[in-house]
CSV table of N, CA and C in Angstrom, one decimal:
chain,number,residue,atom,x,y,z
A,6,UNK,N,21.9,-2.6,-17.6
A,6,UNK,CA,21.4,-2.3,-16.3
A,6,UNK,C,22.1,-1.1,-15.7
A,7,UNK,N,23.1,-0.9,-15.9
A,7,UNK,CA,24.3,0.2,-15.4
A,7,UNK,C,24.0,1.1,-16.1
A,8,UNK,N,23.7,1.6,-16.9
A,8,UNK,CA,23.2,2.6,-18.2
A,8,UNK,C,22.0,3.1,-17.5
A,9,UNK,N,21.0,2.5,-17.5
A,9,UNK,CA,19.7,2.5,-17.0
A,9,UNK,C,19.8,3.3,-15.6
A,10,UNK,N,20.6,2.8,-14.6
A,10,UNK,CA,21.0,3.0,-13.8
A,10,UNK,C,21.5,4.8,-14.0
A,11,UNK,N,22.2,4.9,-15.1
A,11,UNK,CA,22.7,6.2,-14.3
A,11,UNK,C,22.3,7.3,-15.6
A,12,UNK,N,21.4,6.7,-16.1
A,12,UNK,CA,20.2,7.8,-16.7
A,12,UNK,C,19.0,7.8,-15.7
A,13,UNK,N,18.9,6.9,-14.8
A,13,UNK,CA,17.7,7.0,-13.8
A,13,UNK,C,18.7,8.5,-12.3
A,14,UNK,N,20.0,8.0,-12.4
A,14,UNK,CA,20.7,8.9,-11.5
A,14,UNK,C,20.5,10.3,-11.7
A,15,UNK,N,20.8,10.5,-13.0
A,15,UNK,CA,20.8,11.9,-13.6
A,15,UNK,C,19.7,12.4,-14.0
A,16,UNK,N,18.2,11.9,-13.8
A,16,UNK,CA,17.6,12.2,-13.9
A,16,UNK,C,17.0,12.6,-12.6
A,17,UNK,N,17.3,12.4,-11.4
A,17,UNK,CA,17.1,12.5,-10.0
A,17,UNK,C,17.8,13.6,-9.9
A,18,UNK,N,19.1,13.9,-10.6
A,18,UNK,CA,20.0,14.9,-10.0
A,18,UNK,C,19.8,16.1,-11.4
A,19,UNK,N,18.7,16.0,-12.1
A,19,UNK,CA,17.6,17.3,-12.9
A,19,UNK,C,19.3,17.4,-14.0
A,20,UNK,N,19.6,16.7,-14.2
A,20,UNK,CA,20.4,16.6,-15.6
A,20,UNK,C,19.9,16.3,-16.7
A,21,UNK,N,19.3,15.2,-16.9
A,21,UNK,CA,18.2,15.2,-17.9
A,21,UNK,C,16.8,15.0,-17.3
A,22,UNK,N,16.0,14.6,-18.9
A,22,UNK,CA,14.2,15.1,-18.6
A,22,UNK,C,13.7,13.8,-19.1
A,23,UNK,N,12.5,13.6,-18.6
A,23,UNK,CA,11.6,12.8,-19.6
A,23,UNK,C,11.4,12.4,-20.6
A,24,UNK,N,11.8,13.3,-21.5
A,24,UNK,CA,12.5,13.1,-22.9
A,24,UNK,C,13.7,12.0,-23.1
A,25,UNK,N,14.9,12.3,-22.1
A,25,UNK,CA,15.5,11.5,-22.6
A,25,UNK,C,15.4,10.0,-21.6
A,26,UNK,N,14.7,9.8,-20.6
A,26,UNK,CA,14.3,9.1,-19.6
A,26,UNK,C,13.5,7.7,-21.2
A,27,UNK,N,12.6,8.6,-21.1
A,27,UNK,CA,12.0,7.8,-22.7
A,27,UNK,C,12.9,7.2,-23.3
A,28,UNK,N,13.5,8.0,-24.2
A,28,UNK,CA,15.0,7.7,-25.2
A,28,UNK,C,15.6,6.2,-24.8
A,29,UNK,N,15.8,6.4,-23.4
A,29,UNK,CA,16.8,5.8,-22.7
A,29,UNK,C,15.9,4.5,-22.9
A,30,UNK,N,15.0,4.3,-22.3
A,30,UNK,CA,13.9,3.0,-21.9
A,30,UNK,C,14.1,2.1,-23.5
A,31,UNK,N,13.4,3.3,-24.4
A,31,UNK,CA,13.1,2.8,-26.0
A,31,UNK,C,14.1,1.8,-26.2
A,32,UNK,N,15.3,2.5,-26.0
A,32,UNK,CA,16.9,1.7,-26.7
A,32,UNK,C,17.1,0.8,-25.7
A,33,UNK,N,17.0,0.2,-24.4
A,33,UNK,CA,16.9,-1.0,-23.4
A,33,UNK,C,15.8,-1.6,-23.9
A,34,UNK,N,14.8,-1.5,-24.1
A,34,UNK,CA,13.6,-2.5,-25.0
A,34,UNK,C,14.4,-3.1,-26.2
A,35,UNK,N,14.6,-2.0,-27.1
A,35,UNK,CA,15.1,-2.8,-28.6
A,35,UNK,C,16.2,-3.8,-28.4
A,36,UNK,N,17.3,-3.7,-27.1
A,36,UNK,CA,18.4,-3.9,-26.7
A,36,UNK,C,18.0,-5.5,-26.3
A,37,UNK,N,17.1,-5.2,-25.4
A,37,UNK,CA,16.6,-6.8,-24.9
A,37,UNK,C,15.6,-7.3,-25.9
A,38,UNK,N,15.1,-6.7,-26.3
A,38,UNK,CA,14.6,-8.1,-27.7
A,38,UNK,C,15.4,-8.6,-28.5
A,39,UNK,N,16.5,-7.6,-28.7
A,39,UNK,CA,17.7,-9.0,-29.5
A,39,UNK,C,18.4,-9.8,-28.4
A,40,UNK,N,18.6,-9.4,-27.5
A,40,UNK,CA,19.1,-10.3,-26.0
A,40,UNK,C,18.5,-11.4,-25.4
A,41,UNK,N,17.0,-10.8,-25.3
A,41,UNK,CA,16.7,-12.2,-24.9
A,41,UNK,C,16.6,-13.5,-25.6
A,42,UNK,N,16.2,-13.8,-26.8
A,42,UNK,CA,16.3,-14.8,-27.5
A,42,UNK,C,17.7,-15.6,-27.1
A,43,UNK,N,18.6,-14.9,-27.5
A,43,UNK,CA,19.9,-15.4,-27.4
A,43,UNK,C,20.1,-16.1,-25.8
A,44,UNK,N,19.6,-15.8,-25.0
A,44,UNK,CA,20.0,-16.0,-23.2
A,44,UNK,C,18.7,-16.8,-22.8
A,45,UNK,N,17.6,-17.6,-23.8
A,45,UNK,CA,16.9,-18.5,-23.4
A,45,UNK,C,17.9,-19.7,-23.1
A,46,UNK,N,17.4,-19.9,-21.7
A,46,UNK,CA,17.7,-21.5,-21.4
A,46,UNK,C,19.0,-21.1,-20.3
A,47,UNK,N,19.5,-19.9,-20.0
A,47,UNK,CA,20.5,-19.6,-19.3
A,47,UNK,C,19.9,-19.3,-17.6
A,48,UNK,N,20.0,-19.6,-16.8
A,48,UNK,CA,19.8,-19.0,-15.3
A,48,UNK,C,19.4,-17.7,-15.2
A,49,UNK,N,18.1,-17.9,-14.7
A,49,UNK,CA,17.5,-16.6,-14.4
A,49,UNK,C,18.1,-15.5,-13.9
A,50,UNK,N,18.4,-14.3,-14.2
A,50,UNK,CA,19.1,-13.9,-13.3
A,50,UNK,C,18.6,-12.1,-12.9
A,51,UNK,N,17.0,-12.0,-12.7
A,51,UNK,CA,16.6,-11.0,-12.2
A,51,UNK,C,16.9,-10.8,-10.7
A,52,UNK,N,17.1,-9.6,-10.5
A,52,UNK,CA,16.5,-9.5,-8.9
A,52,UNK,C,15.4,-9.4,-8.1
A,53,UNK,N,14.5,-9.8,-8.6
A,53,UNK,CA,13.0,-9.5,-7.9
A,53,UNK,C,12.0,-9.2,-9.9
A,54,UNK,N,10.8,-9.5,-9.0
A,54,UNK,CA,9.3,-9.8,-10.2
A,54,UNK,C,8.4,-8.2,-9.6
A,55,UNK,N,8.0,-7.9,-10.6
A,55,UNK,CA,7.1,-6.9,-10.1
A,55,UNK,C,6.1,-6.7,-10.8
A,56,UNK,N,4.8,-6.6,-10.6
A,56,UNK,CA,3.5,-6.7,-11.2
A,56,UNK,C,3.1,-5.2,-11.3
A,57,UNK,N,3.3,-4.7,-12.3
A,57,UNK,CA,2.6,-3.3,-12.1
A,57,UNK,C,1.6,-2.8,-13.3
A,58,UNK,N,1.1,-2.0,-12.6
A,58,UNK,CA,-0.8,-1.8,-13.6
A,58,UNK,C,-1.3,-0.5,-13.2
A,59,UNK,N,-1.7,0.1,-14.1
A,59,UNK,CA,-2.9,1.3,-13.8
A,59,UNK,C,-4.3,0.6,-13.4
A,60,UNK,N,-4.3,1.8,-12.0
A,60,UNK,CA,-5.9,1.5,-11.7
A,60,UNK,C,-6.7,1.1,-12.1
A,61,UNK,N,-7.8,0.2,-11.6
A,61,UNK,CA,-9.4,0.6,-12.3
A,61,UNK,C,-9.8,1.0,-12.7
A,62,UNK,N,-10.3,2.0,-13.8
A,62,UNK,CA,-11.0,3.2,-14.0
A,62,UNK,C,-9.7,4.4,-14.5
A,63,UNK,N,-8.7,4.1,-14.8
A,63,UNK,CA,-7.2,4.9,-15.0
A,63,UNK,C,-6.9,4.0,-16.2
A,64,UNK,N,-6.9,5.2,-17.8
A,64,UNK,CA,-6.4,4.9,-18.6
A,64,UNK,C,-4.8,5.5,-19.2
A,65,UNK,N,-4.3,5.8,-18.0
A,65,UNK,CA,-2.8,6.5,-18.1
A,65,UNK,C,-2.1,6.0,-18.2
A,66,UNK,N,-0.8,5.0,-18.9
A,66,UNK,CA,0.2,5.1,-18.8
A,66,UNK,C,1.5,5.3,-19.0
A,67,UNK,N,1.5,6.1,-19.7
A,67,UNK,CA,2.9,7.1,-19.9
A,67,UNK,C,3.8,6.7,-18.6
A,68,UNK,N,3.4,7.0,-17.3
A,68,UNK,CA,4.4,6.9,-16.3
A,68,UNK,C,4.9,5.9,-15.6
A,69,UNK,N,3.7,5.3,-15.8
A,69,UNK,CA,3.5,3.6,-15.2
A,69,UNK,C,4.8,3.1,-16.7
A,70,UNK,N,4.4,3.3,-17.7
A,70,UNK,CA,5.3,2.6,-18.4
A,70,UNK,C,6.8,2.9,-18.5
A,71,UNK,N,6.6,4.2,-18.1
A,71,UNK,CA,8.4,4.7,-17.8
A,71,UNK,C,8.7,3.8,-16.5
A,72,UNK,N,8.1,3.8,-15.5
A,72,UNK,CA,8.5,3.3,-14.4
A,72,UNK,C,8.6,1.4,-14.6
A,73,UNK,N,7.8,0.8,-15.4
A,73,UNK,CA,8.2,-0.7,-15.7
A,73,UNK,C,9.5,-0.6,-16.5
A,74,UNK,N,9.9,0.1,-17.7
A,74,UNK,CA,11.3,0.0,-18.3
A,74,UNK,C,11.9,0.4,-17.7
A,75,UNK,N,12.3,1.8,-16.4
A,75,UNK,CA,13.2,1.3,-15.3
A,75,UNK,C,13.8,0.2,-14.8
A,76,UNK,N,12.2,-0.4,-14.1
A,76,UNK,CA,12.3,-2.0,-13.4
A,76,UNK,C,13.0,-2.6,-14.5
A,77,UNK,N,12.6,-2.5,-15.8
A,77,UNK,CA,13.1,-3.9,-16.2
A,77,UNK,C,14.4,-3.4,-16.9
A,78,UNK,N,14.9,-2.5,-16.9
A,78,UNK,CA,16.3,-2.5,-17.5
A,78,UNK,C,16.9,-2.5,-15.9
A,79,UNK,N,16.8,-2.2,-14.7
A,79,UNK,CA,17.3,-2.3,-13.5
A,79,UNK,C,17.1,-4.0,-13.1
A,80,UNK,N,17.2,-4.5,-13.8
A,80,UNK,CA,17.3,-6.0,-13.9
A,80,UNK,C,16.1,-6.9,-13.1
A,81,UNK,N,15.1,-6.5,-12.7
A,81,UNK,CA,13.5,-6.9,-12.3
A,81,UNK,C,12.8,-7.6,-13.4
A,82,UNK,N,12.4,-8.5,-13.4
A,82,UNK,CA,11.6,-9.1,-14.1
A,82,UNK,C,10.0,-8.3,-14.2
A,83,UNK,N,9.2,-8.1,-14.9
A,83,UNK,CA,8.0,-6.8,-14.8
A,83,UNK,C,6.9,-7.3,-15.5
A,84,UNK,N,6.3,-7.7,-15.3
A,84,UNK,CA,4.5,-8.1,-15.4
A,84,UNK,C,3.9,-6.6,-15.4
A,85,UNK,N,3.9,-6.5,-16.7
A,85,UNK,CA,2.8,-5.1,-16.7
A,85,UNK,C,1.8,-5.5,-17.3
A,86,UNK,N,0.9,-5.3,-16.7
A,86,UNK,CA,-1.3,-5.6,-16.4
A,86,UNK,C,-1.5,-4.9,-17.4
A,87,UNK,N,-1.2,-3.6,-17.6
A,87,UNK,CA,-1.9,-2.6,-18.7
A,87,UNK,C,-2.1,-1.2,-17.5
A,88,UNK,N,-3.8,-1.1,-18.1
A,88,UNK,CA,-4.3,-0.4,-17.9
A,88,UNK,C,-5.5,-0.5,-17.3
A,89,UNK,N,-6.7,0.2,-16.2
A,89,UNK,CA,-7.7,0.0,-16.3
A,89,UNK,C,-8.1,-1.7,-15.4
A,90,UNK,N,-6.7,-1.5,-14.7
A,90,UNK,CA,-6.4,-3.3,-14.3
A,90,UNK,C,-7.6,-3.3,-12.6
A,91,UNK,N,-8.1,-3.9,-12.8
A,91,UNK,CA,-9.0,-4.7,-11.3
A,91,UNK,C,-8.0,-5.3,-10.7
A,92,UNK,N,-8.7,-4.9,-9.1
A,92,UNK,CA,-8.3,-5.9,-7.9
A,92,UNK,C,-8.0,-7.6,-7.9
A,93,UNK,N,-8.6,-7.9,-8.7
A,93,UNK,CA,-8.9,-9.2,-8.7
A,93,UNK,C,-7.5,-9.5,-10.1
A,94,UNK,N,-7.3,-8.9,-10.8
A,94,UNK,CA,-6.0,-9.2,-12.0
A,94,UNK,C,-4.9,-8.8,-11.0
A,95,UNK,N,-4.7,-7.7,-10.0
A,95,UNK,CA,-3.7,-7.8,-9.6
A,95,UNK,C,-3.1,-9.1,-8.3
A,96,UNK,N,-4.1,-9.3,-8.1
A,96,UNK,CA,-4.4,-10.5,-7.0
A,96,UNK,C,-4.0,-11.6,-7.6
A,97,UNK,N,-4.0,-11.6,-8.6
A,97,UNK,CA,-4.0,-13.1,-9.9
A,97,UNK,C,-2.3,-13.3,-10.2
A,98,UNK,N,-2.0,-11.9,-10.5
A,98,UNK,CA,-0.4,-11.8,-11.2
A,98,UNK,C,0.9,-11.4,-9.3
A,99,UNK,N,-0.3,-11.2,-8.5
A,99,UNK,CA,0.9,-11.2,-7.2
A,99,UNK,C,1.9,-12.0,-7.0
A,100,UNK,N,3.1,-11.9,-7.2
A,100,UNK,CA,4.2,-12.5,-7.2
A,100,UNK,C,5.2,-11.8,-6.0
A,101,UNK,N,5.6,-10.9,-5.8
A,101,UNK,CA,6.3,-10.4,-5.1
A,101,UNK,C,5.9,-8.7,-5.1
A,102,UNK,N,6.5,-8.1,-5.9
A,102,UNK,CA,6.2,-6.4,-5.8
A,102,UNK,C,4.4,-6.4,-6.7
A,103,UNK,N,4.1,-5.0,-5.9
A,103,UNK,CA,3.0,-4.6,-6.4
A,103,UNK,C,3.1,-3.3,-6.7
A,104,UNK,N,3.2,-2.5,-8.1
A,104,UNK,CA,3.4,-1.5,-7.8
A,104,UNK,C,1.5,-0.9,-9.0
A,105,UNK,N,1.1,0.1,-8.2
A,105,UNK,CA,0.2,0.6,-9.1
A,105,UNK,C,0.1,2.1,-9.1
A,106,UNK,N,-0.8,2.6,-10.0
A,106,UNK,CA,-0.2,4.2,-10.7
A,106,UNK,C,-1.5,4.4,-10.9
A,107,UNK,N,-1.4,5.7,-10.6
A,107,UNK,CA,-2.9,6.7,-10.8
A,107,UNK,C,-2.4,8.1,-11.3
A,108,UNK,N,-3.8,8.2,-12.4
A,108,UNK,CA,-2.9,10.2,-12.7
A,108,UNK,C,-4.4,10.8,-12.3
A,109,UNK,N,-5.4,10.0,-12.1
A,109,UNK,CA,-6.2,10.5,-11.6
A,109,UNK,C,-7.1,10.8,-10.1
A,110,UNK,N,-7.7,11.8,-9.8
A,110,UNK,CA,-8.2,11.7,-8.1
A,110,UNK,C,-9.1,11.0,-7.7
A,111,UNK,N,-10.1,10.6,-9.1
A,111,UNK,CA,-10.7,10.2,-8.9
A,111,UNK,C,-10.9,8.5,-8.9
A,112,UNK,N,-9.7,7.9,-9.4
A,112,UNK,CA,-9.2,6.2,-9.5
A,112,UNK,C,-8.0,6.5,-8.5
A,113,UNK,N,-7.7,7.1,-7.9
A,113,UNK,CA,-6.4,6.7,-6.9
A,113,UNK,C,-6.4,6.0,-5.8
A,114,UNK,N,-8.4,6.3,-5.2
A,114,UNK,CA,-8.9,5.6,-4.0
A,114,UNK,C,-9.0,3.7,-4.5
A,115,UNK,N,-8.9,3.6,-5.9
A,115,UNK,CA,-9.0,2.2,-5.7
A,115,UNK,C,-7.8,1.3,-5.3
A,116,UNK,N,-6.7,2.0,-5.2
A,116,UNK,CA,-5.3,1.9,-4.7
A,116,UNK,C,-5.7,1.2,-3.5
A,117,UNK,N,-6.3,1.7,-2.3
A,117,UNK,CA,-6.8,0.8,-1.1
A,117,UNK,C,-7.6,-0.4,-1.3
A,118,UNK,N,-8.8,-0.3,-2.5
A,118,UNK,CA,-8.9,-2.0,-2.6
A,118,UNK,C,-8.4,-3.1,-3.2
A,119,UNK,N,-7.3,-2.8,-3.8
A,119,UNK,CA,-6.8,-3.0,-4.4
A,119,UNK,C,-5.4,-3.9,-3.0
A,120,UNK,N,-5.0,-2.9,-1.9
A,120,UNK,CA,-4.7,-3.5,-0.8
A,120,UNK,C,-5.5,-4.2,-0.1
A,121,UNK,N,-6.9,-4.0,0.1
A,121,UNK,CA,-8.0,-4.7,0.8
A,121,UNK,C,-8.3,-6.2,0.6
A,122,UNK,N,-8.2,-6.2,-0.9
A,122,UNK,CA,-8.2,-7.5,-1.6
A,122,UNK,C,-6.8,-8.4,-1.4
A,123,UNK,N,-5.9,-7.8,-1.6
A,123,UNK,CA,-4.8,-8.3,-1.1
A,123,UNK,C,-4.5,-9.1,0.5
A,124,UNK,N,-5.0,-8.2,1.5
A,124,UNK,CA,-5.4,-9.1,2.4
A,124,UNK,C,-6.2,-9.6,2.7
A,125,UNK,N,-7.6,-9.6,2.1
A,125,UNK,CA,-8.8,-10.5,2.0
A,125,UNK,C,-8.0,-12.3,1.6
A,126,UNK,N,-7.0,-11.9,0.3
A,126,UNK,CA,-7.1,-13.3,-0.3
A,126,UNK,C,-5.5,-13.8,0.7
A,127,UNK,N,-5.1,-13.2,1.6
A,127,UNK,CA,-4.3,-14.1,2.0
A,127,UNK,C,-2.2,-13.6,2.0
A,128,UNK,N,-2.6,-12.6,0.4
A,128,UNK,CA,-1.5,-12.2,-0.2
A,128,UNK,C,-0.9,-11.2,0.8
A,129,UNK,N,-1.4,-10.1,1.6
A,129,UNK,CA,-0.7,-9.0,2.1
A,129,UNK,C,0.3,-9.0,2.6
A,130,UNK,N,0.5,-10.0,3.1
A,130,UNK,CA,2.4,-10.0,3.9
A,130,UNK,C,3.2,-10.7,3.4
A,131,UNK,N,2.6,-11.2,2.1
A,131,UNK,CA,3.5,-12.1,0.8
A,131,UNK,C,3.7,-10.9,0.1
A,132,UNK,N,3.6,-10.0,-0.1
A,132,UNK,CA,4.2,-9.0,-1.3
A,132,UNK,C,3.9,-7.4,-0.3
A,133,UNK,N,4.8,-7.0,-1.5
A,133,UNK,CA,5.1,-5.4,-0.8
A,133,UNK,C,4.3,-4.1,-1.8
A,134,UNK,N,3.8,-3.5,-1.5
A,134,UNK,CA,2.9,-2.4,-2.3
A,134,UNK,C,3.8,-1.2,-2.6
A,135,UNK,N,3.7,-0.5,-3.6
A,135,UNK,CA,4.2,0.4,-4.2
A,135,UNK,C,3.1,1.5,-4.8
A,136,UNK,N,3.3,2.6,-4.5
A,136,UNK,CA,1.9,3.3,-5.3
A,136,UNK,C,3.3,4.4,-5.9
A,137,UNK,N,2.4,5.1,-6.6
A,137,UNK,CA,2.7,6.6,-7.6
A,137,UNK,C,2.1,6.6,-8.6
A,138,UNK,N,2.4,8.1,-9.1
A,138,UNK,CA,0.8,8.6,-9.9
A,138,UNK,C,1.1,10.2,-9.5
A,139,UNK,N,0.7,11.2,-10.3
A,139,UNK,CA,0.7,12.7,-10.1
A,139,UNK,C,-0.4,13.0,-8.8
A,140,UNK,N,-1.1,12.3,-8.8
A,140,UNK,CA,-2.2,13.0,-7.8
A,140,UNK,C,-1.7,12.1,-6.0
A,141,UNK,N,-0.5,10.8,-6.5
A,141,UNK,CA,-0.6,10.1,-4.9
A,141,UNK,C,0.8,10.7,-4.5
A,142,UNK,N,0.3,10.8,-2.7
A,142,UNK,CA,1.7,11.2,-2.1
A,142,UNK,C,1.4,10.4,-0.7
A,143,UNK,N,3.0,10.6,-0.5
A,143,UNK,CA,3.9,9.6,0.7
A,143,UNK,C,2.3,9.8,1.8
A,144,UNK,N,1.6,10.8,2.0
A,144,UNK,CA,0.6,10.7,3.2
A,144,UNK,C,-0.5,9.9,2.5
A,145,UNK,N,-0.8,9.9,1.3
A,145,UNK,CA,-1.7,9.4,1.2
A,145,UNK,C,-1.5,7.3,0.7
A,146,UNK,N,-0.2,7.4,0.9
A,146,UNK,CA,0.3,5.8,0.7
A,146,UNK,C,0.5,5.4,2.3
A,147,UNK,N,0.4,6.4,2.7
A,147,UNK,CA,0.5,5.5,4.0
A,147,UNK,C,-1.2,5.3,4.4
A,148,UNK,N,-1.7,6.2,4.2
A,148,UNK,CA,-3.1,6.1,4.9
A,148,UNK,C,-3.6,5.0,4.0
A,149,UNK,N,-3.6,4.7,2.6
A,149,UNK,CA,-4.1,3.0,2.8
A,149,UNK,C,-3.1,1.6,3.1
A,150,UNK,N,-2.0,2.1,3.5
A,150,UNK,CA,-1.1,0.8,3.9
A,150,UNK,C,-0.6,0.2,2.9
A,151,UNK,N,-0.3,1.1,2.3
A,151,UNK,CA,1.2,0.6,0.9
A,151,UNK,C,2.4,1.2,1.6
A,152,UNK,N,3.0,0.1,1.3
A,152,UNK,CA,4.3,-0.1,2.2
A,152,UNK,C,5.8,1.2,1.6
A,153,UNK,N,5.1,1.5,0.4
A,153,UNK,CA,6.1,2.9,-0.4
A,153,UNK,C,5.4,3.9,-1.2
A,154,UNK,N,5.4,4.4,-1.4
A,154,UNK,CA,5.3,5.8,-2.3
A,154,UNK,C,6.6,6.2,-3.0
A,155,UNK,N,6.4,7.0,-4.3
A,155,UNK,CA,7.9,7.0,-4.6
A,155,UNK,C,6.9,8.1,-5.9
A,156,UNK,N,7.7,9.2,-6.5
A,156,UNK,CA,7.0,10.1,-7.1
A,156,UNK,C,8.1,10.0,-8.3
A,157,UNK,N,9.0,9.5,-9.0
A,157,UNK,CA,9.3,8.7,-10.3
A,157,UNK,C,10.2,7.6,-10.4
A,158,UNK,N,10.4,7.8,-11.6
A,158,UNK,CA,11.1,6.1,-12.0
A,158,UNK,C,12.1,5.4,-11.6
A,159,UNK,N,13.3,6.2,-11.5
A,159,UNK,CA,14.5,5.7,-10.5
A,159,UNK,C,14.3,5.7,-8.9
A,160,UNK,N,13.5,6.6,-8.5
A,160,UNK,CA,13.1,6.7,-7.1
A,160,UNK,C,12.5,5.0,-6.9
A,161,UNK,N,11.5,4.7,-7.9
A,161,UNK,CA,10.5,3.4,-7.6
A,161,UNK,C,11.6,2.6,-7.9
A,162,UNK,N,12.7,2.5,-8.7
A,162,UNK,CA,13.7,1.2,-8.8
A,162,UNK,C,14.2,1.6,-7.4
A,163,UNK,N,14.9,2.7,-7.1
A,163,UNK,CA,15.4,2.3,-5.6
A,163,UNK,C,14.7,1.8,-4.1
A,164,UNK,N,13.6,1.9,-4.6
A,164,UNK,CA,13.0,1.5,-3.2
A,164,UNK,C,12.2,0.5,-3.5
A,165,UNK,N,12.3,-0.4,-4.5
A,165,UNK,CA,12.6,-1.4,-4.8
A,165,UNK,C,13.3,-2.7,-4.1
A,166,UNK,N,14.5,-2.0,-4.8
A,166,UNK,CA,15.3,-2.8,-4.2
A,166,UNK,C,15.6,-2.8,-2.5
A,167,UNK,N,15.1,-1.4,-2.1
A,167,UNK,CA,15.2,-1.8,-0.8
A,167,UNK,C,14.3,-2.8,-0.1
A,168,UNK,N,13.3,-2.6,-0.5
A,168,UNK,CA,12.2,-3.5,-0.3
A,168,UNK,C,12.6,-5.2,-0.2
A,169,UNK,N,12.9,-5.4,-1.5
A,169,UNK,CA,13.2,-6.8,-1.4
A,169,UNK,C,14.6,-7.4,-1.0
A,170,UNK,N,15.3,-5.9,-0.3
A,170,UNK,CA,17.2,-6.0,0.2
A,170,UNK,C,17.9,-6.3,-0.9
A,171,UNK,N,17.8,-5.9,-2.1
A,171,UNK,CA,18.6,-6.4,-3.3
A,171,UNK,C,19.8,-4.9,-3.4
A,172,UNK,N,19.7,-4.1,-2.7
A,172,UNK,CA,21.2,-3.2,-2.7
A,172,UNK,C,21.9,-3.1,-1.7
């Protein structure tokens, strides 16, 4: 998690790139597949669940997946949907965080039904929204009522945790 942490740092402070942001994730995956087996049956010990997915109609995830191996080497438990995920799948896996990702202009608008449905079924003030994506910005997360915008991967782990008061 500490590691994770301060390759997400130094990648905020343009030390490294994408390239090694990748690198970094790759080796926390291989890291936790031999870890977890070993740590079944021990006390949970994430700080928060997060459900995150590409839009409807959005087959991208490069970013969305860099930003779930953040979450989950920053010790978040991470439900990733895929790709191409409906309102109705993210409504299903709502647990606490919602984060969703668009690289396109033309699937970013489903980002609001995607909140609409959320409060239709009850969920909206049970979980907190998260958008990013190349084409979404902080004006356009607020105009459909996601509670953050964040434009990459350590940015989305820290406001995270602010979200759910975990720093």
């Amino acid at each position: 998690i500490k590691a994770m942490e301060a390759i997400g740092a130094r990648f905020e402070s343009g030390q490294v790139f994408v390239p090694n942001l990748l690198m970094s994730a790759r080796a926390m995956r291989g890291a936790l597949d031999i870890l977890k087996p070993l740590m079944q049956g021990q006390v949970n010990s994430y700080i928060g669940r997060i459900v995150i997915g590409t839009v409807k109609g959005d087959l991208h995830d490069i970013g969305k997946n860099l930003v779930a191996s953040m979450f989950e080497g920053c010790g978040f438990e991470v439900i990733n949907l895929g790709v191409d995920v409906s309102s109705d799948k993210f409504i299903s896996a709502a647990l606490e965080n919602i984060c969703m990702s668009a690289l396109l202009t033309t699937t970013m608008n489903y980002m609001k039904e995607v909140i609409d449905a959320l409060e239709t079924s009850g969920l909206r003030g049970k979980v907190k929204v998260m958008v990013g994506g190349a084409p979404v910005s902080d004006a356009f997360a607020k105009s459909i009522g996601a509670d953050a915008y964040t434009s990459n991967a350590n940015a989305a782990v820290i406001m995270a945790k602010k979200l759910i008061n975990a720093c």
